[in-house]
Amino acid sequence: MAFFLDEAVEFAAKKHSGQFRIGGSEYITHPIAVANYLKEKGLPSSYQLAGLFHDLLEDTDATEDEIISHSNEEVYRSVVLLTKRKGYEIESYLGAIRDNPMALSVKIADRIHNLHSAKIAPLAFRMKYIAESLDHYKLLAIFSPFYQDFKAALDTLHQTITGAYYCYICKEWHDILSVKMHFIRDNFPLCGNAFDQYEISIRDYERYLNREE
């Protein structure tokens, strides 16, 4: 089947009409950016269409028949997987996406663009988004072809937070001035309860805390 991307963009833009992103840009700029990212990475037009359509079921009145008529059933199935339903459970949601290469690629591309876009969001939103990305999306990204891009986008957003650092082991934000937060494993500062997960001895940890600066 031949895909007509110009017609698909027009369809998606019509469905997202009147919706806007943080910062005021038209919402359609986001799915277009996701589709373009997938194109730049050499993925086929079907993946690009899934990127373009990934929010249609969640955020618009687009129907199954409309999506299939502008793509195919494979793209539609990916869009279904990418759609968050009321009362969804994040681990089950991401687990299903991980098992579908198209949905996985779109989801990480979506997260990468959102991480870059979040730099202009309020501080509380940025902190929540970083935490969510580390707690749930970091592992998912490892299964994708775009893990390094994900890490770079996450690091860039993290640099906008001053005076605090998120520990993905204990799931809390900490004062970056705390001496505990300078203990490094896997390029992440860890808080005081992290030695269990990394088999760091209590003696070694205490020696670190009591070191001379």
Short mmCIF file of C-alpha atoms in Angstrom, two decimals:
data_model
loop_
_atom_site.label_atom_id
_atom_site.label_comp_id
_atom_site.label_asym_id
_atom_site.label_seq_id
_atom_site.Cartn_x
_atom_site.Cartn_y
_atom_site.Cartn_z
CA MET A 1 0.00 0.00 0.00
CA ALA A 2 1.29 3.47 -0.88
CA PHE A 3 1.08 6.07 1.88
CA PHE A 4 0.21 9.66 1.07
CA LEU A 5 1.91 11.55 3.88
CA ASP A 6 0.69 15.00 2.79
CA GLU A 7 -2.91 13.83 3.02
CA ALA A 8 -2.18 12.20 6.37
CA VAL A 9 -0.70 15.43 7.75
CA GLU A 10 -3.75 17.35 6.57
CA PHE A 11 -6.03 14.79 8.23
CA ALA A 12 -4.12 14.86 11.54
CA ALA A 13 -3.95 18.68 11.51
CA LYS A 14 -7.71 18.89 11.04
CA LYS A 15 -8.32 16.50 13.93
CA HIS A 16 -5.93 18.37 16.25
CA SER A 17 -7.29 21.77 15.20
CA GLY A 18 -7.80 24.09 18.18
CA GLN A 19 -5.37 22.17 20.40
CA PHE A 20 -2.16 23.80 21.61
CA ARG A 21 1.07 22.80 23.32
CA ILE A 22 2.72 24.33 26.37
CA GLY A 23 4.17 27.56 25.03
CA GLY A 24 1.31 28.16 22.61
CA SER A 25 2.35 26.29 19.47
CA GLU A 26 -0.32 24.37 17.58
CA TYR A 27 -0.54 20.78 18.82
CA ILE A 28 -0.02 19.33 15.35
CA THR A 29 3.62 20.49 15.51
CA HIS A 30 4.27 17.70 18.03
CA PRO A 31 3.11 14.65 16.01
CA ILE A 32 4.78 16.14 12.93
CA ALA A 33 8.03 16.45 14.90
CA VAL A 34 7.73 12.82 16.04
CA ALA A 35 7.10 11.64 12.48
CA ASN A 36 10.04 13.68 11.17
CA TYR A 37 12.32 12.26 13.85
CA LEU A 38 11.40 8.72 12.79
CA LYS A 39 12.03 9.68 9.16
CA GLU A 40 15.47 11.09 10.05
CA LYS A 41 16.29 7.79 11.77
CA GLY A 42 15.55 5.91 8.56
CA LEU A 43 12.30 4.23 9.64
CA PRO A 44 9.66 3.46 6.99
CA SER A 45 6.60 5.55 6.19
CA SER A 46 4.35 3.26 8.24
CA TYR A 47 6.30 4.18 11.39
CA GLN A 48 6.13 7.84 10.43
CA LEU A 49 2.35 7.57 10.07
CA ALA A 50 2.06 5.94 13.48
CA GLY A 51 4.07 8.86 14.88
CA LEU A 52 1.82 11.35 13.13
CA PHE A 53 -1.34 9.61 14.36
CA HIS A 54 -0.19 8.55 17.84
CA ASP A 55 -2.44 10.95 19.78
CA LEU A 56 -5.53 10.83 17.56
CA LEU A 57 -7.51 8.25 19.52
CA GLU A 58 -6.53 9.77 22.86
CA ASP A 59 -7.07 13.44 22.10
CA THR A 60 -9.45 13.76 19.13
CA ASP A 61 -12.65 12.31 17.71
CA ALA A 62 -10.80 10.34 15.02
CA THR A 63 -12.32 6.92 14.36
CA GLU A 64 -10.82 3.53 13.61
CA ASP A 65 -12.01 3.65 10.01
CA GLU A 66 -10.53 7.11 9.47
CA ILE A 67 -7.12 6.09 10.77
CA ILE A 68 -7.05 2.86 8.76
CA SER A 69 -8.16 4.68 5.59
CA HIS A 70 -5.12 6.98 5.89
CA SER A 71 -2.70 4.17 6.84
CA ASN A 72 -3.35 0.48 7.48
CA GLU A 73 -4.31 -1.91 10.26
CA GLU A 74 -0.71 -2.27 11.49
CA VAL A 75 -0.46 1.49 12.05
CA TYR A 76 -3.88 1.50 13.67
CA ARG A 77 -2.90 -1.29 16.09
CA SER A 78 0.16 0.70 17.11
CA VAL A 79 -1.95 3.80 17.71
CA VAL A 80 -4.28 1.73 19.88
CA LEU A 81 -1.32 0.54 21.97
CA LEU A 82 -0.07 4.12 22.32
CA THR A 83 -3.46 5.39 23.52
CA LYS A 84 -3.84 5.88 27.27
CA ARG A 85 -7.28 4.79 28.40
CA LYS A 86 -9.07 5.99 31.52
CA GLY A 87 -7.73 4.13 34.55
CA TYR A 88 -4.76 2.71 32.65
CA GLU A 89 -1.88 1.12 34.59
CA ILE A 90 1.47 2.42 33.39
CA GLU A 91 3.45 -0.81 33.64
CA SER A 92 0.89 -2.76 31.62
CA TYR A 93 0.62 0.10 29.14
CA LEU A 94 4.36 0.29 28.55
CA GLY A 95 4.75 -3.49 28.59
CA ALA A 96 2.38 -3.85 25.64
CA ILE A 97 4.20 -1.08 23.77
CA ARG A 98 7.57 -2.75 24.36
CA ASP A 99 6.39 -5.86 22.51
CA ASN A 100 5.45 -3.90 19.37
CA PRO A 101 8.47 -2.47 17.47
CA MET A 102 6.45 0.25 15.75
CA ALA A 103 4.69 1.42 18.92
CA LEU A 104 7.98 1.26 20.85
CA SER A 105 9.81 3.46 18.34
CA VAL A 106 6.97 5.99 18.29
CA LYS A 107 6.69 6.11 22.08
CA ILE A 108 10.37 6.83 22.63
CA ALA A 109 10.39 9.39 19.81
CA ASP A 110 7.36 10.98 21.46
CA ARG A 111 9.07 11.06 24.85
CA ILE A 112 12.27 12.53 23.38
CA HIS A 113 10.37 15.39 21.76
CA ASN A 114 8.36 16.00 24.92
CA LEU A 115 11.54 16.08 27.02
CA HIS A 116 12.97 18.77 24.77
CA SER A 117 9.69 20.69 24.75
CA ALA A 118 9.33 20.54 28.55
CA LYS A 119 12.22 22.97 29.05
CA ILE A 120 9.72 25.84 28.98
CA ALA A 121 7.25 24.13 31.33
CA PRO A 122 6.79 25.16 34.99
CA LEU A 123 9.33 23.74 37.44
CA ALA A 124 6.87 21.32 39.08
CA PHE A 125 5.98 19.84 35.69
CA ARG A 126 9.65 19.44 34.72
CA MET A 127 10.44 17.66 37.99
CA LYS A 128 7.47 15.35 37.58
CA TYR A 129 8.37 14.61 33.96
CA ILE A 130 11.98 13.79 34.81
CA ALA A 131 10.86 11.46 37.60
CA GLU A 132 8.37 9.71 35.35
CA SER A 133 10.97 9.34 32.60
CA LEU A 134 13.49 7.75 34.97
CA ASP A 135 10.99 5.57 36.82
CA HIS A 136 9.14 4.20 33.80
CA TYR A 137 10.59 5.22 30.43
CA LYS A 138 14.33 4.72 30.93
CA LEU A 139 14.01 0.93 30.85
CA LEU A 140 11.62 1.09 27.90
CA ALA A 141 14.04 3.29 25.98
CA ILE A 142 16.79 0.69 26.35
CA PHE A 143 14.73 -1.60 24.10
CA SER A 144 14.48 1.08 21.39
CA PRO A 145 17.03 2.22 18.78
CA PHE A 146 17.03 5.70 20.32
CA TYR A 147 18.33 5.17 23.84
CA GLN A 148 21.24 7.58 23.49
CA ASP A 149 18.94 10.32 22.19
CA PHE A 150 16.59 9.66 25.10
CA LYS A 151 19.44 9.99 27.61
CA ALA A 152 20.66 13.20 26.01
CA ALA A 153 17.18 14.75 26.06
CA LEU A 154 16.67 13.71 29.68
CA ASP A 155 20.05 15.13 30.71
CA THR A 156 19.28 18.40 28.94
CA LEU A 157 16.00 18.78 30.82
CA HIS A 158 17.64 17.77 34.10
CA GLN A 159 20.12 20.62 33.67
CA THR A 160 17.24 23.09 33.96
CA ILE A 161 16.64 21.98 37.57
CA THR A 162 18.88 23.78 40.04
CA GLY A 163 19.44 22.83 43.65
CA ALA A 164 17.87 19.37 43.46
CA TYR A 165 18.54 15.96 41.95
CA TYR A 166 16.22 13.00 41.42
CA CYS A 167 17.28 9.58 42.71
CA TYR A 168 15.68 6.86 40.60
CA ILE A 169 16.51 4.28 43.28
CA CYS A 170 14.45 5.77 46.11
CA LYS A 171 12.11 7.74 43.81
CA GLU A 172 12.67 11.06 45.56
CA TRP A 173 14.12 14.49 44.85
CA HIS A 174 16.99 15.50 47.12
CA ASP A 175 18.92 18.64 47.96
CA ILE A 176 21.89 18.56 45.61
CA LEU A 177 24.06 20.08 48.34
CA SER A 178 23.66 16.97 50.46
CA VAL A 179 26.91 15.00 50.60
CA LYS A 180 24.98 11.80 49.99
CA MET A 181 24.00 12.96 46.55
CA HIS A 182 27.58 12.90 45.27
CA PHE A 183 27.86 9.10 45.46
CA ILE A 184 27.79 7.91 41.85
CA ARG A 185 26.70 4.68 40.23
CA ASP A 186 25.56 4.37 36.59
CA ASN A 187 26.08 8.12 36.23
CA PHE A 188 23.32 8.85 38.75
CA PRO A 189 23.90 10.34 42.21
CA LEU A 190 22.37 7.94 44.71
CA CYS A 191 20.79 8.62 48.09
CA GLY A 192 21.63 6.85 51.32
CA ASN A 193 19.59 3.68 50.81
CA ALA A 194 21.07 2.85 47.41
CA PHE A 195 23.91 0.57 48.54
CA ASP A 196 21.51 -2.39 48.74
CA GLN A 197 20.79 -2.35 45.02
CA TYR A 198 24.44 -1.92 44.07
CA GLU A 199 26.05 -4.25 46.65
CA ILE A 200 27.98 -1.36 48.15
CA SER A 201 29.05 -2.24 51.67
CA ILE A 202 27.80 -0.11 54.53
CA ARG A 203 31.44 0.41 55.58
CA ASP A 204 32.39 1.70 52.14
CA TYR A 205 29.37 3.95 52.07
CA GLU A 206 30.10 5.39 55.51
CA ARG A 207 33.73 5.89 54.50
CA TYR A 208 32.52 7.87 51.53
CA LEU A 209 30.18 10.03 53.61
CA ASN A 210 32.99 10.80 56.07
CA ARG A 211 35.62 11.54 53.44
CA GLU A 212 37.50 14.82 53.52
CA GLU A 213 36.39 17.29 50.86
#
